[in-house]
Structure formats: structure tokens, C-alpha cells
Amino acid sequence: MKEKEFSIRDIFTGNYSIPIYQRAYAWSDKEIETLVDDIYDYYSLDSNQNYYIGSLVVHKDNNDLENVIDGQQRLTTLTLLICYLKNESNYKDLVQDININLNFESRKRSTDILKYLKKNYKKVIDEANELVDGYRILKKKLKSEKYDEGYFQYLIDNVILIKNELPRDTDLNHYFEIMNNRGEQLEKHEIVKAHLLGLLDEADDLGRKVVAEVWNACQRLDKYVQIGFNPSIREKVFGETWGEFIPNDYSAMKKMFKEVNENGNSFLGSITIDEIIQLSDSDKGQNEKSQKDDDDTGRYHSIINFPNFLLHVLKLFKGDNFDWRNESDGISLDDKKLVYQFETYIENVEDVESFVYLLLKTRYVFDNYVIKTDNLNDATDDDSNWSLHKPYMLKSGSSSKKLSPRNTFRDENTQEIVVKIESMFQVTDPRQIYKSFLFGILKILNSWIDNRDDKQLVDQLICFAKGRFSALTVNDEVYDSGVNTPNYVFNFLDFVLWYQQEIEQKDFGIKTNEFEFKYRNSVEHFYPQNPNQAENHERLDDEYLNNFGNLCIMARRHNSLRSNLMPSAKIKEFSSTSQSLKFELMEKLAKKNDDWNASEIIQHGTEMKKLLSEFIS
């Protein structure tokens, strides 16, 4: 196999085809935005070092057409990015010499769409097509001023793909079989664990066991951290009902483990460092039938994985500040930098001990005060059955105990406000990496947990949510940007409408008691961009079409299928489905006036902007 490094500028000297057996282009906001941010993270280091974004495996046919065997999602995204730069950016000169040669075998529509995106994008920009969706996502993302000329220059010249060319006589079926059966490498968080243990004093056998026990309990995010501990340790650290966090520093926590050992309830036997690194819950035969307590395993899904959780704790450990205008400052939330950052910032025994204590405390906070999705009785179609539960030890019978989840807050309003704010952030930014809002929330919670004043927490979270809105709307023009209006503006408006009707008892005449935040991630024009003129529907001027009053957000599958319906048809189509509260207000006004045109758009937009302005101030 030939292997060679190619910059983005040079990779497009190839003539590529996506074979018929490859799936259609499927990257969504999460994958596209992550790629853009990954590149920015390395560009912002102010160095000219190359950034490697993966491999491209091709197999040439007899006509030298390079069939893409692996890496087509990434290659197609880069193709759409180059199209955007050529069409609508201020940096056309950077890419004028790059020629895109990509077609889709037996998918003529995709090939035709891409041809238009290359040279006449306006003809297809409103089409319901996965390539157009990707183009629009890139356009919206790259509009930020931080993606400047230097960024795009870096992207073109310093972002590297490893191109692997299979020999012409390769048996592709055999190749795919090998690819599907490759062994797994050691995970990065296991390397970090080894780094921490390696910094401890070799004579501190207890310390190593404490670190290993805490680490193993914390790494399972699909169950409460209490379940990961031996029952005797569990009650010392989390209290008799398993609902507190008692130690106030690492020394106190280590002392609890020592006392259990001295009482003959050894939580781990004699064990080498290699065995500690490789230890899993099942290997320990752990917790004396604690699986009977483990009623919640598999019930909950975390909004983040363990490597990314570690990075949030590292940011807390380093004392990073949070500013919505500079979300990427400090420790990077890119898990590709996990090992490097831990080796850089955790340097001695004191660092290890402080970090491990903070890891367990933050995991306790995360379990109790950060939303999860709950699979129990989940009737949602997008994994948005939000829950906020804390574990509680329930005695059943004379001696047996089991975990019984219950609402985190006794006050129903507090419970609902916290769930709404956190789920609002989650649906706006569902990616597992670069989830900066989670760092901000954990920072608030870790400071608040010592006092636990519910009103103070609600005030802080609302202030935090306002902060993001204010940072996005410094320029009023952002409201009226059509599909480029940030999703968070719409989600924050829905929160304000819900909060004022449900908590402050204002009456907007909409069904806020049934409202939940879902993954509505596509901006929709209520009056369509391309109405059916054969039915005498006129196209509105852009001033009204892209006005905030004519916009709402919907699930992408709804928008792509019905984007050109007139408002009355959209109301009939969606009135029985779970839409945004802004959509409900637009529906209400359209029915009241028996019309939806420029006057309704201006009226609704003005009212919503005023509502937001008053809530912020």
C-alpha cells in the first residue's frame, strides 16, 4: 500500500469517486462543527505545525479514477468547505487554484447537486439534500469572525490527510474483512491513569489503591458513581443514604479508605501497578453482590463520555475562567489532546491527589445536578427524555438495600428550571467535545455545592444563560440573518416563553406545560423562501423573508421535507407535533389574522425582540 501525506490544497489533485456500496453523505452539525473546531484548536496554538485529520483510502480503477474506500465523509465535508470558500467567503483567492473532482457512482442527483454547489450554488441552496445541508452548516459555522484569513490559510496548507492507495490487484472483500476485525488500541484515558499512578510514591500502596478505586468508579458514566464502590467505602464517602459527599479533601478521603482496610473490609488486595491499570469492575468480583444495588445501570445515558469528562475536571483543577466571548481559552476540550494536557499539567504527587479528589467530587456533582437521558418509558424519537435524578439508598426488608433514584430538587419549579436550562444548552450543542457550556455549569455547581441554596443556583444558571445570549446578540443584525441566525437565540426565546408563562404566570396562550427541548437544529422560514408561484404565491423580499419574525427552528427531518410549504400548510402539518414555542406563537398569530405576510412577520419579530430585551435587562 502506498502511503503519502497530502495538504488540503494538494489532496484535490485527485479525481475521486464514491462507490455505490458506500452510504450517502451523513455528517450532521456535530461532526462538521467538530472538524472545524479541531482545526481551529491547532491553528490557535500560533505555530505552523501540521494537523493530521485522518486517512483517506483509495483504490484506482483502470481509468485512474480513485474510488474512495475509507474517509468519504471527511473528504466530502472538505469538498463542501472549499465550495463555500469559493462561493461566499472573503477568501476566494486562497482557493482559486483548487479544482474539485468528486462524483458519486450511481447517485446522479448528488453528483448534479455538487456541480451546482461548485459554480452556481444559488440554484440549489434551498434544496432538501444532504450535501446542501452540509454546505449550509459550514456556512453558518464559518461566519464567525474568529475564522479569519490565517485560519483558512492554515486549513489549506497545514491540515494533512494521510492518503493510502491500495494496489490495483487488491481483493477489496478481504480488505474490508481485515478492517472490520482490527484489534482495539489502549484507550487514551488508560494512558492518563498510568501517568497518574506513575507519579505516586512507590511505597504508597494505599494511595495507588485509592486512585485506582476512584478512577474505576468514575469511568462508568451510565450508572451512579456510588455503585462503583464497595458498600463499606460507599457509606463513608457518601453517607448512610448515599446522597452526600462527605470528604473535604484528598487526605480525608484517603483516611476513609484506610479505616475500612483496618477494619478488615479490604477494598482491594495486594496488587501491582500493572494490575491496577488494567483492573475492571468485573475483575474485582466487586462489591459483594452490589449488582443487586445496581438498578440504574443502562437506564441513563450521559451527555458526555469519560475522556471528555476528565478534561472538564482538568479545567476545573487548573482554575480556568469562563467567558462566553472566549469559550476556547485555557485547557482544550478536545480529547485528542487528553494525554498531552495531563502530562503537561499533572506533574507531581500533590497534583495527582488534588485532581483525584476533584474528580470524585465533580463526578458526584455531575451525577446529581447535570441532566441525563432516561431510557425508562422513553417515548421520544431523538433521545431527549431528560432526567435529573439523585440516588437514594432505600431499605427493602430487614437488611437489604437498593438504589432508588428520585428528583434532585424537592421544589418542582427548581427541578424544572434546572432541567430546562441544561437541556436548552444540550440541544444547542449536542457534541461530546467542545461542550464549553458544561464546563461553565460544572464550575457553577462545584462552587455552589457547599451551600446548596436552590434560589442562588437558579439565579446563577439564568444569569449564565443570559450571558451566552448577550454574547451572541451584541450586533442586532444577528436576529435577522435567516438560516444563519444562531440556534441558541431561538432556544433561549423558548426558555423565556416557558419561564414567564410557567413560573411568572404570564399568559401567552400557548401550551408551555407540555414543552420540552428537543434537537430542533434547522432554521425554518415560516413563509417559505421558494413558494409555489404557480399557485399565485409571491416570493417575499429578503427584508421580510429573513426577519426574525419569520424564523423558527425545527428538526432537520421536518424542515428538509416540508420547507416550501406555505404557513397554513405547515400549521396543518405540524400543529399536532411537538414544535418550538415560537412556532406556536406564529401559528396563533397566523390563525388570528387569517394570514401570514410582511405585517405579521414584522409584528411578531418586534414583539419577540422586545420580550428578549426586557428579560435580559
Tab-separated table of C-alpha atoms in Angstrom, residues 417-590:
chain	number	residue	atom	x	y	z
A	417	ILE	CA	-35.920	25.311	35.661
A	418	VAL	CA	-32.612	23.461	36.008
A	419	VAL	CA	-33.707	20.736	33.568
A	420	LYS	CA	-34.916	23.322	31.048
A	421	ILE	CA	-31.728	25.393	31.161
A	422	GLU	CA	-29.398	22.412	30.882
A	423	SER	CA	-31.404	20.723	28.122
A	424	MET	CA	-31.553	24.059	26.261
A	425	PHE	CA	-27.761	24.117	26.201
A	426	GLN	CA	-27.527	20.425	25.290
A	427	VAL	CA	-29.812	20.574	22.245
A	428	THR	CA	-27.957	23.677	21.058
A	429	ASP	CA	-24.573	21.960	21.307
A	430	PRO	CA	-25.013	18.160	21.355
A	431	ARG	CA	-21.386	17.293	20.604
A	432	GLN	CA	-19.393	15.421	23.215
A	433	ILE	CA	-16.280	17.536	22.717
A	434	TYR	CA	-16.044	21.336	22.896
A	435	LYS	CA	-19.053	21.282	25.221
A	436	SER	CA	-17.971	24.525	26.856
A	437	PHE	CA	-21.377	25.177	28.406
A	438	LEU	CA	-20.896	22.055	30.546
A	439	PHE	CA	-17.641	23.410	31.928
A	440	GLY	CA	-19.411	26.638	32.854
A	441	ILE	CA	-22.208	24.726	34.582
A	442	LEU	CA	-19.790	22.426	36.448
A	443	LYS	CA	-17.846	25.474	37.593
A	444	ILE	CA	-21.053	26.986	38.992
A	445	LEU	CA	-22.107	23.707	40.625
A	446	ASN	CA	-18.711	22.934	42.205
A	447	SER	CA	-18.739	26.330	43.935
A	448	TRP	CA	-22.434	26.150	44.863
A	449	ILE	CA	-22.444	22.581	46.262
A	450	ASP	CA	-21.021	23.617	49.638
A	451	ASN	CA	-24.003	25.924	50.357
A	452	ARG	CA	-26.815	24.358	48.300
A	453	ASP	CA	-29.074	27.391	48.200
A	454	ASP	CA	-31.576	26.432	45.483
A	455	LYS	CA	-32.611	30.014	44.694
A	456	GLN	CA	-28.969	31.025	44.312
A	457	LEU	CA	-28.378	28.168	41.854
A	458	VAL	CA	-31.407	29.104	39.737
A	459	ASP	CA	-30.277	32.743	39.650
A	460	GLN	CA	-26.748	31.755	38.627
A	461	LEU	CA	-27.926	29.419	35.859
A	462	ILE	CA	-30.328	32.007	34.433
A	463	CYS	CA	-27.534	34.585	34.514
A	464	PHE	CA	-25.262	32.078	32.757
A	465	ALA	CA	-27.897	31.511	30.047
A	466	LYS	CA	-28.358	35.263	29.613
A	467	GLY	CA	-24.604	35.645	29.246
A	468	ARG	CA	-24.487	33.407	26.190
A	469	PHE	CA	-27.443	35.206	24.619
A	470	SER	CA	-25.851	38.615	25.192
A	471	ALA	CA	-22.540	37.487	23.699
A	472	LEU	CA	-24.329	36.272	20.550
A	473	THR	CA	-26.515	39.358	20.086
A	474	VAL	CA	-24.019	42.193	20.510
A	475	ASN	CA	-24.961	43.099	16.940
A	476	ASP	CA	-28.750	43.343	16.468
A	477	GLU	CA	-28.389	42.182	12.859
A	478	VAL	CA	-27.846	38.646	14.109
A	479	TYR	CA	-31.596	38.279	14.671
A	480	ASP	CA	-32.484	38.845	11.028
A	481	SER	CA	-29.884	36.594	9.419
A	482	GLY	CA	-32.211	33.955	8.020
A	483	VAL	CA	-30.757	30.460	8.316
A	484	ASN	CA	-27.580	31.971	9.800
A	485	THR	CA	-29.389	33.166	12.922
A	486	PRO	CA	-27.812	31.151	15.798
A	487	ASN	CA	-29.900	28.248	17.089
A	488	TYR	CA	-29.309	29.377	20.658
A	489	VAL	CA	-31.289	32.590	20.061
A	490	PHE	CA	-34.374	30.508	19.274
A	491	ASN	CA	-33.817	28.079	22.143
A	492	PHE	CA	-33.281	30.924	24.609
A	493	LEU	CA	-36.510	32.570	23.422
A	494	ASP	CA	-38.352	29.286	24.017
A	495	PHE	CA	-36.907	29.178	27.532
A	496	VAL	CA	-38.032	32.757	28.217
A	497	LEU	CA	-41.563	31.999	26.961
A	498	TRP	CA	-41.714	28.827	29.073
A	499	TYR	CA	-40.284	30.548	32.170
A	500	GLN	CA	-42.555	33.576	32.019
A	501	GLN	CA	-45.750	31.560	31.497
A	502	GLU	CA	-44.970	28.643	33.843
A	503	ILE	CA	-43.008	30.385	36.616
A	504	GLU	CA	-44.045	34.032	36.389
A	505	GLN	CA	-47.648	33.199	35.410
A	506	LYS	CA	-47.824	35.388	32.302
A	507	ASP	CA	-50.251	34.162	29.679
A	508	PHE	CA	-49.104	33.816	26.068
A	509	GLY	CA	-51.882	31.380	25.247
A	510	ILE	CA	-49.534	28.536	24.321
A	511	LYS	CA	-49.000	25.032	25.764
A	512	THR	CA	-45.866	25.628	27.803
A	513	ASN	CA	-46.707	22.887	30.314
A	514	GLU	CA	-46.051	20.272	27.614
A	515	PHE	CA	-42.915	21.879	26.223
A	516	GLU	CA	-39.550	20.096	26.208
A	517	PHE	CA	-36.296	20.995	24.486
A	518	LYS	CA	-35.577	18.637	21.597
A	519	TYR	CA	-32.948	18.510	18.893
A	520	ARG	CA	-34.513	21.160	16.680
A	521	ASN	CA	-31.405	22.173	14.783
A	522	SER	CA	-32.591	23.573	11.464
A	523	VAL	CA	-33.717	27.172	10.967
A	524	GLU	CA	-37.020	27.303	9.089
A	525	HIS	CA	-38.667	30.139	7.152
A	526	PHE	CA	-42.345	30.105	8.151
A	527	TYR	CA	-43.214	31.918	4.932
A	528	PRO	CA	-41.111	29.819	2.511
A	529	GLN	CA	-38.129	31.022	0.533
A	530	ASN	CA	-39.449	29.448	-2.654
A	531	PRO	CA	-43.256	29.439	-2.619
A	532	ASN	CA	-45.163	27.771	-5.430
A	533	GLN	CA	-45.677	30.690	-7.820
A	534	ALA	CA	-47.961	28.577	-9.981
A	535	GLU	CA	-50.434	28.877	-7.085
A	536	ASN	CA	-50.022	32.686	-7.128
A	537	HIS	CA	-47.798	32.767	-4.048
A	538	GLU	CA	-45.304	35.610	-4.320
A	539	ARG	CA	-41.755	35.494	-3.052
A	540	LEU	CA	-41.201	37.911	-0.164
A	541	ASP	CA	-38.362	40.411	-0.179
A	542	ASP	CA	-35.334	39.222	1.832
A	543	GLU	CA	-36.019	42.005	4.366
A	544	TYR	CA	-39.147	40.136	5.455
A	545	LEU	CA	-38.153	36.610	4.482
A	546	ASN	CA	-35.064	36.593	6.740
A	547	ASN	CA	-36.613	38.668	9.514
A	548	PHE	CA	-36.593	37.081	12.978
A	549	GLY	CA	-40.389	37.188	12.912
A	550	ASN	CA	-40.450	34.715	10.009
A	551	LEU	CA	-37.994	32.244	11.517
A	552	CYS	CA	-38.194	29.295	13.895
A	553	ILE	CA	-36.264	26.080	14.425
A	554	MET	CA	-37.415	22.578	13.607
A	555	ALA	CA	-35.969	19.098	13.463
A	556	ARG	CA	-33.940	18.817	10.264
A	557	ARG	CA	-36.086	15.954	9.001
A	558	HIS	CA	-39.182	18.200	9.213
A	559	ASN	CA	-37.542	21.175	7.570
A	560	SER	CA	-35.953	19.292	4.694
A	561	LEU	CA	-39.185	17.562	3.708
A	562	ARG	CA	-41.608	20.479	4.020
A	563	SER	CA	-39.561	23.662	3.748
A	564	ASN	CA	-41.525	25.051	0.780
A	565	LEU	CA	-44.999	24.631	2.274
A	566	MET	CA	-46.986	27.816	2.878
A	567	PRO	CA	-47.637	28.769	6.543
A	568	SER	CA	-51.210	27.441	6.503
A	569	ALA	CA	-49.990	24.074	5.229
A	570	LYS	CA	-47.194	23.985	7.823
A	571	ILE	CA	-49.721	24.640	10.579
A	572	LYS	CA	-51.854	21.710	9.429
A	573	GLU	CA	-48.751	19.507	9.112
A	574	PHE	CA	-47.164	20.337	12.459
A	575	SER	CA	-49.872	21.560	14.817
A	576	SER	CA	-50.177	18.097	16.361
A	577	THR	CA	-46.417	17.605	16.714
A	578	SER	CA	-44.032	18.888	19.328
A	579	GLN	CA	-42.694	22.135	17.891
A	580	SER	CA	-40.987	25.155	19.392
A	581	LEU	CA	-42.950	27.697	21.424
A	582	LYS	CA	-42.060	30.373	18.889
A	583	PHE	CA	-43.706	28.220	16.211
A	584	GLU	CA	-46.844	28.054	18.365
A	585	LEU	CA	-46.937	31.853	18.657
A	586	MET	CA	-46.516	32.228	14.894
A	587	GLU	CA	-49.317	29.707	14.357
A	588	LYS	CA	-51.540	31.612	16.799
A	589	LEU	CA	-50.977	34.955	15.056
A	590	ALA	CA	-51.464	33.468	11.574
